[in-house]
Amino acid sequence: MPHELPKAYEPGDIEKRWAEYWISEKLFSVKTPPAGEKRPVFTLLLPPPNVTGRLHMGHMLNQTQMDIIVRWHRMRGFLTLWLPGTDHAGIATQMMVDRQLRSEGKSRLGMGREKFVERVWEWKRHYGGAILDQMKRLGASVDWDREYFTMDENLSRAVREVFVRLYEQGLIYRGKYIVNWCADCGTAISDLEVKHEDVPGKLYEIRYPVIGSDEFITVATTRPETMLGDTAVAVNEKDERYTHLHGKKVLLPLMKREIPIITDELAQPEFGTGAVKVTPAHDANDFEAGLRHNLPQIEVIDEHNKMSSNAGPYAGLDRFAARAKVLEDLTAQGFLVATKDYTVALGKCDRSGTIVEPRLSTQWFVKIKPMADKAIAAVERGEITIVPDNYRQVYLNWMRNIHDWCISRQLWWGHRIPAWRCSCGEMIVARETPAKCPKCGAAALEQDTDVLDTWFSSGLLPFTTLGWPEKTRDQEVFYPTTLLITAYEILFFWVARMVMFGCHFMQGHQQDPALKQASGWGEKKDDSVPFRQVYIHALVRDAERQKMSKTKGNVIDPLEIIERFGTDATRFTLAAMAAPGTDIAFNESRTDGYRKFANKIWNAARFMFMNLDAAEHAGVWKRAELPADLGGFRPETLEDRWILSRFQRVTKDVNDALETFRFHEAANRIYDFFWGDFCDWYIELIKPRLAVDGNKDSVKAACGNLMSLFEASLRLLHPVMPFITEEIWQAVYDGKPPQKSIALAAYPKADETRIDLDAETEMAVLQDLIVSVRNLRAELKVETKAKVPIQIYAPENGVRGLVEGNRNAVERLATVENVEFVQTSLARLPGARHTARFDVHVIYEKQVDVAAERERLKKDLEKIEKEIANGQRQLSNEQFLAKAPAQVVEGLKKRAAELQVLREKTASKLKELG
RNA sequence: GGGCGGUUAGCUCAGCUGGUUAGAGCGCCUGCCUUACAAGCAGGAGGUCGCAGGUUCGAGUCCUGCACUGCCCACCA
């Protein structure tokens, strides 16, 4: 790799090149180790995007976080498996292909099930890989050799196995119940797929004539059209208003049907009139009540949301047209008593937006309670930790109030339910297509036409992707997976289901004890859980905090952002903004800032290579093998000791932050270190030492130190910015790196013995001095290039020695030409600045702006006084001295001493100025 | 109806387990094309941490209430 790097960083080609390299070299493919290996293992399952999906910001955030964690583990020596795949996404995909067919003038129904499914497969082969290709652009370090698709044969077999086992265990049943029906999708959907929306509506009060009296009983409803299917009116047993009507009947208006008045807890005396109409076929509560009282179920709305023949004169009308007509007729006949404004929680289909109809229908259900109990226990016992912690409670609440899960869908695309019906009425649930009916021997069996809810199969992925139902080595090694990173939105859809299925089907499973131990999970007792940890990340919103949506047109396309700013910068943005618990308002200006950060790194690299090459050319230094992990770093000067110390700190902080998913902290720490410490100070300080005409040994050391530290910093940054770090890292090794990729190099580990407090303190004083002089120069309006003489008063020997020892640095970085030490304080002079440890005076003929100076000092003094007062109050408080940690007291005392000095200097100067 | 978050500089956000002087980026102002970087450098202005109480030696951080705001869950017509 030539070191003639272009002046500005151009991510496009570089990123593409390395993304391809990582894949073609199979760097992230994992071989399952045999028994006997003792190595930490890290497993992560990619939440499978829909095959129909296109990468959006949510994916990108999710994948960036996963990739950071994955690369970090890999570099720390974990056997790291990240499993990618896609979800067949039943409804979404079917709708997509439906639409395509329609545009060709064809229809699903016209072509028949078999042909349609074949067509979907064809579509999948063509377009299904798009989202994974987009992932490749992000640099996601997944194991492409293990890519799965939820409809793969082996995964489908596992799905059938699960279904049959649950059926045999009595945990799957089939029955006619109220389900959420979406007429648009033509299928039942689960409770989770219904989104409630508060909309202004009406509450209608309708009176039903009581038979055998001239009395009426008034019921309240938001859905008058369902009265056509009423089979009772309920009142509460304790409601004395209605005691005299118990056992009587009413004549249902419009339908002229006699229906009983029943007593049931369904009716709450406080609400409305205390009497409620009962429509068992169109309301979940009424359905239950109907069962309790053995009421007939009259379906008046069909699967197309039209009134059925049971609706008499209203048959054929759309449900809402029917509502209008019913109200009209009720009014005309004097049955409508009142119409009140009322907010209705309308249930809409998550997918199509159609208003969902509670409808009586025969479906398959999972009896969820037994599995939910295990899933609750796993989290309660801490076998699974959920981060941030508040989601733990959300999860538990949901799990404790869970209802049976409707798993059948009236679709063609998906895992078909492995149940067959014989004409004799026998139902056969089997792993493989049965040849004949076990009861009557008939061969003409019809398979159930429904498919399974997509989440049924994705809920199994943690173990089915590892070869279940066979007992495989993969499971011993990689199950339970270590972590799951996902969005809150699918906590219930997916996470909760994985926990239930995992705990149920992997009960008794044991991870290879040696690997489990080495991975740090030794104390965990239960290896049936699908993952040890769950991290829930925030939502990405637009810059105005709005949820992104196609209809609002505020969707930010990550690929477009990547195109403009580079993948690394985009990844960095997402990491830096991802503070746990808060949503991310994606702001391009931040990404632009991180693009500049990449450029900064790039130019620091150019600087380094320029100097290394010059040194090598001059024969002062040879680019030999770079000792691993800062092994070649020889601290010679203050800045060497200082930067080494700072590096240990940033390394510690970054590792700590990643341990607890504080991505923003990790990113910001590296940013500050690299830009602030490394570029602004270290590089500036080391510059003269790199001059090839200098002392050979010291040039050599400087080159080695610069390169060592840069190389280590690249490794530190790599999980967040994989591309630019790879590019420069490869160049550092001149195409002969010790590993094929920086992704396989070791992650920096903090060595706290290399933290040098003295160096940090001294450097801070030096920085203070230089900044003070720069300050004064600006204030005095000294021409930029003019070197000025300065005077320094530094009563402490240490400080004086420090400045003398780094006189060069001061002269260069503050543009100073002569440093004179004096014996008396300079604080009062115009054109001087002071800190607690030194005074510095810039000798220059121009005058300071006295008024401005006075203002500044006044402000300073005020602050100092305030702080002194605060400090004194605390230090004179016995309680404080007794209770506060010694370190805090000590610090405060030290500060108090400093403040005294500062106050005196500042006050006397202020006095001087008048 | 239940639950969960947010409110800190003009804007977008950090501030983890309470501890000395509340930070960053962007924007703004001033001066610099100093041979790594003008996608840069140097300097600067800008905050009674939503409001009111409380706990504590000490509160942006913990507690209570209020206000505004966002989200999730829910089979009361």
PDB file of C-alpha atoms in Angstrom, chain A residues 121-294:
ATOM      1  CA  TRP A 121     -40.435 -18.762  -4.143  1.00  0.00           C
ATOM      2  CA  GLU A 122     -39.422 -17.383  -7.482  1.00  0.00           C
ATOM      3  CA  TRP A 123     -39.904 -13.886  -6.182  1.00  0.00           C
ATOM      4  CA  LYS A 124     -37.817 -14.750  -3.139  1.00  0.00           C
ATOM      5  CA  ARG A 125     -34.978 -16.150  -5.246  1.00  0.00           C
ATOM      6  CA  HIS A 126     -34.954 -12.961  -7.244  1.00  0.00           C
ATOM      7  CA  TYR A 127     -35.425 -10.232  -4.692  1.00  0.00           C
ATOM      8  CA  GLY A 128     -35.184 -11.923  -1.325  1.00  0.00           C
ATOM      9  CA  GLY A 129     -31.506 -11.277  -0.867  1.00  0.00           C
ATOM     10  CA  ALA A 130     -31.717  -7.528  -1.225  1.00  0.00           C
ATOM     11  CA  ILE A 131     -31.739  -6.684   2.421  1.00  0.00           C
ATOM     12  CA  LEU A 132     -28.833  -8.983   3.188  1.00  0.00           C
ATOM     13  CA  ASP A 133     -26.859  -7.381   0.398  1.00  0.00           C
ATOM     14  CA  GLN A 134     -27.529  -4.068   2.037  1.00  0.00           C
ATOM     15  CA  MET A 135     -26.238  -5.507   5.292  1.00  0.00           C
ATOM     16  CA  LYS A 136     -23.011  -6.334   3.587  1.00  0.00           C
ATOM     17  CA  ARG A 137     -22.578  -2.676   2.796  1.00  0.00           C
ATOM     18  CA  LEU A 138     -22.798  -1.938   6.502  1.00  0.00           C
ATOM     19  CA  GLY A 139     -19.915  -4.258   7.171  1.00  0.00           C
ATOM     20  CA  ALA A 140     -21.974  -6.558   9.380  1.00  0.00           C
ATOM     21  CA  SER A 141     -19.561  -9.285  10.380  1.00  0.00           C
ATOM     22  CA  VAL A 142     -21.951 -12.193  10.184  1.00  0.00           C
ATOM     23  CA  ASP A 143     -21.201 -15.780   9.263  1.00  0.00           C
ATOM     24  CA  TRP A 144     -22.554 -15.908   5.734  1.00  0.00           C
ATOM     25  CA  ASP A 145     -21.932 -19.620   5.538  1.00  0.00           C
ATOM     26  CA  ARG A 146     -24.679 -20.184   8.052  1.00  0.00           C
ATOM     27  CA  GLU A 147     -27.310 -17.951   6.491  1.00  0.00           C
ATOM     28  CA  TYR A 148     -30.815 -19.265   7.038  1.00  0.00           C
ATOM     29  CA  PHE A 149     -34.290 -18.649   5.695  1.00  0.00           C
ATOM     30  CA  THR A 150     -37.256 -19.500   7.884  1.00  0.00           C
ATOM     31  CA  MET A 151     -38.804 -21.637   5.143  1.00  0.00           C
ATOM     32  CA  ASP A 152     -35.675 -23.709   4.547  1.00  0.00           C
ATOM     33  CA  GLU A 153     -36.401 -27.406   4.578  1.00  0.00           C
ATOM     34  CA  ASN A 154     -34.587 -28.110   7.842  1.00  0.00           C
ATOM     35  CA  LEU A 155     -36.256 -25.209   9.613  1.00  0.00           C
ATOM     36  CA  SER A 156     -39.649 -26.215   8.229  1.00  0.00           C
ATOM     37  CA  ARG A 157     -39.162 -29.724   9.509  1.00  0.00           C
ATOM     38  CA  ALA A 158     -38.408 -28.308  12.948  1.00  0.00           C
ATOM     39  CA  VAL A 159     -41.576 -26.235  12.788  1.00  0.00           C
ATOM     40  CA  ARG A 160     -43.652 -29.347  12.095  1.00  0.00           C
ATOM     41  CA  GLU A 161     -41.903 -31.158  14.902  1.00  0.00           C
ATOM     42  CA  VAL A 162     -42.743 -28.360  17.312  1.00  0.00           C
ATOM     43  CA  PHE A 163     -46.339 -28.243  16.191  1.00  0.00           C
ATOM     44  CA  VAL A 164     -46.822 -31.963  16.571  1.00  0.00           C
ATOM     45  CA  ARG A 165     -45.164 -32.098  19.965  1.00  0.00           C
ATOM     46  CA  LEU A 166     -47.241 -29.227  21.288  1.00  0.00           C
ATOM     47  CA  TYR A 167     -50.356 -30.874  19.917  1.00  0.00           C
ATOM     48  CA  GLU A 168     -49.457 -34.147  21.575  1.00  0.00           C
ATOM     49  CA  GLN A 169     -48.800 -32.317  24.811  1.00  0.00           C
ATOM     50  CA  GLY A 170     -52.218 -30.731  24.621  1.00  0.00           C
ATOM     51  CA  LEU A 171     -50.761 -27.288  24.173  1.00  0.00           C
ATOM     52  CA  ILE A 172     -52.201 -26.744  20.725  1.00  0.00           C
ATOM     53  CA  TYR A 173     -55.914 -26.942  20.165  1.00  0.00           C
ATOM     54  CA  ARG A 174     -58.336 -26.089  17.441  1.00  0.00           C
ATOM     55  CA  GLY A 175     -61.677 -24.473  17.998  1.00  0.00           C
ATOM     56  CA  LYS A 176     -64.302 -21.973  17.109  1.00  0.00           C
ATOM     57  CA  TYR A 177     -63.626 -18.794  19.002  1.00  0.00           C
ATOM     58  CA  ILE A 178     -63.749 -15.092  18.579  1.00  0.00           C
ATOM     59  CA  VAL A 179     -60.651 -13.970  16.727  1.00  0.00           C
ATOM     60  CA  ASN A 180     -59.459 -10.700  15.252  1.00  0.00           C
ATOM     61  CA  TRP A 181     -60.442 -10.850  11.638  1.00  0.00           C
ATOM     62  CA  CYS A 182     -58.915  -8.669   8.962  1.00  0.00           C
ATOM     63  CA  ALA A 183     -61.150  -8.731   5.923  1.00  0.00           C
ATOM     64  CA  ASP A 184     -58.498  -7.083   3.791  1.00  0.00           C
ATOM     65  CA  CYS A 185     -55.871  -9.691   4.535  1.00  0.00           C
ATOM     66  CA  GLY A 186     -58.558 -12.364   4.574  1.00  0.00           C
ATOM     67  CA  THR A 187     -57.141 -13.927   7.682  1.00  0.00           C
ATOM     68  CA  ALA A 188     -57.312 -14.088  11.426  1.00  0.00           C
ATOM     69  CA  ILE A 189     -54.579 -12.218  13.218  1.00  0.00           C
ATOM     70  CA  SER A 190     -53.237 -12.376  16.756  1.00  0.00           C
ATOM     71  CA  ASP A 191     -53.986  -9.842  19.466  1.00  0.00           C
ATOM     72  CA  LEU A 192     -50.540  -8.359  18.987  1.00  0.00           C
ATOM     73  CA  GLU A 193     -51.217  -7.570  15.372  1.00  0.00           C
ATOM     74  CA  VAL A 194     -54.138  -5.371  16.330  1.00  0.00           C
ATOM     75  CA  LYS A 195     -53.244  -1.769  17.037  1.00  0.00           C
ATOM     76  CA  HIS A 196     -55.737   0.228  19.039  1.00  0.00           C
ATOM     77  CA  GLU A 197     -56.430   3.792  18.175  1.00  0.00           C
ATOM     78  CA  ASP A 198     -58.608   6.166  20.128  1.00  0.00           C
ATOM     79  CA  VAL A 199     -61.107   7.840  17.823  1.00  0.00           C
ATOM     80  CA  PRO A 200     -64.149   9.957  18.557  1.00  0.00           C
ATOM     81  CA  GLY A 201     -67.267   7.857  18.233  1.00  0.00           C
ATOM     82  CA  LYS A 202     -70.765   7.546  19.610  1.00  0.00           C
ATOM     83  CA  LEU A 203     -72.405   5.593  22.306  1.00  0.00           C
ATOM     84  CA  TYR A 204     -75.959   4.736  21.356  1.00  0.00           C
ATOM     85  CA  GLU A 205     -78.680   3.902  23.818  1.00  0.00           C
ATOM     86  CA  ILE A 206     -81.341   1.629  22.436  1.00  0.00           C
ATOM     87  CA  ARG A 207     -84.434   0.454  24.209  1.00  0.00           C
ATOM     88  CA  TYR A 208     -85.698  -3.068  23.858  1.00  0.00           C
ATOM     89  CA  PRO A 209     -89.348  -3.720  24.724  1.00  0.00           C
ATOM     90  CA  VAL A 210     -89.828  -6.194  27.547  1.00  0.00           C
ATOM     91  CA  ILE A 211     -92.291  -8.857  26.578  1.00  0.00           C
ATOM     92  CA  GLY A 212     -95.413  -9.028  28.631  1.00  0.00           C
ATOM     93  CA  SER A 213     -95.142  -5.484  29.914  1.00  0.00           C
ATOM     94  CA  ASP A 214     -95.028  -1.991  28.546  1.00  0.00           C
ATOM     95  CA  GLU A 215     -91.576  -1.521  29.984  1.00  0.00           C
ATOM     96  CA  PHE A 216     -88.362  -1.103  28.032  1.00  0.00           C
ATOM     97  CA  ILE A 217     -84.847  -2.028  28.928  1.00  0.00           C
ATOM     98  CA  THR A 218     -82.239   0.316  27.553  1.00  0.00           C
ATOM     99  CA  VAL A 219     -78.837  -0.914  26.478  1.00  0.00           C
ATOM    100  CA  ALA A 220     -75.783   1.057  25.418  1.00  0.00           C
ATOM    101  CA  THR A 221     -73.565   0.159  22.508  1.00  0.00           C
ATOM    102  CA  THR A 222     -70.965   1.636  20.200  1.00  0.00           C
ATOM    103  CA  ARG A 223     -71.816  -0.875  17.505  1.00  0.00           C
ATOM    104  CA  PRO A 224     -75.568  -0.825  16.907  1.00  0.00           C
ATOM    105  CA  GLU A 225     -75.351  -2.977  13.776  1.00  0.00           C
ATOM    106  CA  THR A 226     -74.296  -5.957  15.865  1.00  0.00           C
ATOM    107  CA  MET A 227     -77.660  -5.894  17.635  1.00  0.00           C
ATOM    108  CA  LEU A 228     -78.952  -7.886  14.729  1.00  0.00           C
ATOM    109  CA  GLY A 229     -77.030 -10.778  16.187  1.00  0.00           C
ATOM    110  CA  ASP A 230     -78.030 -10.228  19.809  1.00  0.00           C
ATOM    111  CA  THR A 231     -79.087 -13.315  21.658  1.00  0.00           C
ATOM    112  CA  ALA A 232     -79.589 -11.852  25.125  1.00  0.00           C
ATOM    113  CA  VAL A 233     -79.579  -8.756  27.245  1.00  0.00           C
ATOM    114  CA  ALA A 234     -77.483  -8.909  30.378  1.00  0.00           C
ATOM    115  CA  VAL A 235     -77.936  -7.103  33.639  1.00  0.00           C
ATOM    116  CA  ASN A 236     -75.978  -7.426  36.819  1.00  0.00           C
ATOM    117  CA  GLU A 237     -77.533  -9.651  39.409  1.00  0.00           C
ATOM    118  CA  LYS A 238     -76.951  -7.075  42.127  1.00  0.00           C
ATOM    119  CA  ASP A 239     -78.410  -4.239  40.149  1.00  0.00           C
ATOM    120  CA  GLU A 240     -81.720  -3.630  41.872  1.00  0.00           C
ATOM    121  CA  ARG A 241     -83.063  -1.546  39.038  1.00  0.00           C
ATOM    122  CA  TYR A 242     -83.519  -4.700  37.042  1.00  0.00           C
ATOM    123  CA  THR A 243     -84.339  -7.317  39.650  1.00  0.00           C
ATOM    124  CA  HIS A 244     -87.964  -7.391  38.595  1.00  0.00           C
ATOM    125  CA  LEU A 245     -86.976  -8.219  35.030  1.00  0.00           C
ATOM    126  CA  HIS A 246     -84.922 -11.308  35.818  1.00  0.00           C
ATOM    127  CA  GLY A 247     -86.140 -14.238  33.773  1.00  0.00           C
ATOM    128  CA  LYS A 248     -88.141 -12.102  31.382  1.00  0.00           C
ATOM    129  CA  LYS A 249     -87.626 -11.709  27.684  1.00  0.00           C
ATOM    130  CA  VAL A 250     -87.304  -8.794  25.353  1.00  0.00           C
ATOM    131  CA  LEU A 251     -88.290  -8.446  21.770  1.00  0.00           C
ATOM    132  CA  LEU A 252     -85.228  -7.546  19.761  1.00  0.00           C
ATOM    133  CA  PRO A 253     -86.161  -4.534  17.665  1.00  0.00           C
ATOM    134  CA  LEU A 254     -85.842  -4.742  13.889  1.00  0.00           C
ATOM    135  CA  MET A 255     -85.345  -8.508  14.025  1.00  0.00           C
ATOM    136  CA  LYS A 256     -88.448  -9.152  16.125  1.00  0.00           C
ATOM    137  CA  ARG A 257     -86.672 -11.984  17.890  1.00  0.00           C
ATOM    138  CA  GLU A 258     -87.374 -12.956  21.453  1.00  0.00           C
ATOM    139  CA  ILE A 259     -84.236 -13.011  23.546  1.00  0.00           C
ATOM    140  CA  PRO A 260     -83.789 -13.575  27.284  1.00  0.00           C
ATOM    141  CA  ILE A 261     -82.680 -11.162  29.940  1.00  0.00           C
ATOM    142  CA  ILE A 262     -79.848 -12.824  31.757  1.00  0.00           C
ATOM    143  CA  THR A 263     -77.839 -11.905  34.814  1.00  0.00           C
ATOM    144  CA  ASP A 264     -74.123 -11.816  34.238  1.00  0.00           C
ATOM    145  CA  GLU A 265     -71.051 -10.002  35.530  1.00  0.00           C
ATOM    146  CA  LEU A 266     -70.624  -8.740  31.992  1.00  0.00           C
ATOM    147  CA  ALA A 267     -73.042  -5.975  32.919  1.00  0.00           C
ATOM    148  CA  GLN A 268     -71.553  -3.407  35.230  1.00  0.00           C
ATOM    149  CA  PRO A 269     -74.141  -1.281  37.005  1.00  0.00           C
ATOM    150  CA  GLU A 270     -71.966   1.841  36.840  1.00  0.00           C
ATOM    151  CA  PHE A 271     -71.614   1.873  33.111  1.00  0.00           C
ATOM    152  CA  GLY A 272     -74.261   3.370  30.845  1.00  0.00           C
ATOM    153  CA  THR A 273     -77.672   2.073  31.772  1.00  0.00           C
ATOM    154  CA  GLY A 274     -76.303  -1.001  33.477  1.00  0.00           C
ATOM    155  CA  ALA A 275     -77.849  -3.233  30.838  1.00  0.00           C
ATOM    156  CA  VAL A 276     -75.849  -4.626  27.983  1.00  0.00           C
ATOM    157  CA  LYS A 277     -76.753  -6.352  24.759  1.00  0.00           C
ATOM    158  CA  VAL A 278     -75.065  -9.685  24.216  1.00  0.00           C
ATOM    159  CA  THR A 279     -73.744 -10.593  20.765  1.00  0.00           C
ATOM    160  CA  PRO A 280     -71.762 -13.784  21.198  1.00  0.00           C
ATOM    161  CA  ALA A 281     -70.676 -13.996  17.584  1.00  0.00           C
ATOM    162  CA  HIS A 282     -69.145 -10.523  17.360  1.00  0.00           C
ATOM    163  CA  ASP A 283     -67.599  -9.603  20.643  1.00  0.00           C
ATOM    164  CA  ALA A 284     -65.060 -11.410  22.769  1.00  0.00           C
ATOM    165  CA  ASN A 285     -66.732 -10.584  26.075  1.00  0.00           C
ATOM    166  CA  ASP A 286     -70.141 -11.455  24.787  1.00  0.00           C
ATOM    167  CA  PHE A 287     -68.737 -14.670  23.437  1.00  0.00           C
ATOM    168  CA  GLU A 288     -67.593 -15.678  26.913  1.00  0.00           C
ATOM    169  CA  ALA A 289     -70.916 -14.663  28.400  1.00  0.00           C
ATOM    170  CA  GLY A 290     -72.671 -16.627  25.692  1.00  0.00           C
ATOM    171  CA  LEU A 291     -70.774 -19.740  26.680  1.00  0.00           C
ATOM    172  CA  ARG A 292     -71.668 -19.229  30.311  1.00  0.00           C
ATOM    173  CA  HIS A 293     -75.343 -19.000  29.466  1.00  0.00           C
ATOM    174  CA  ASN A 294     -75.452 -21.365  26.558  1.00  0.00           C
TER     175      ASN A 294
END
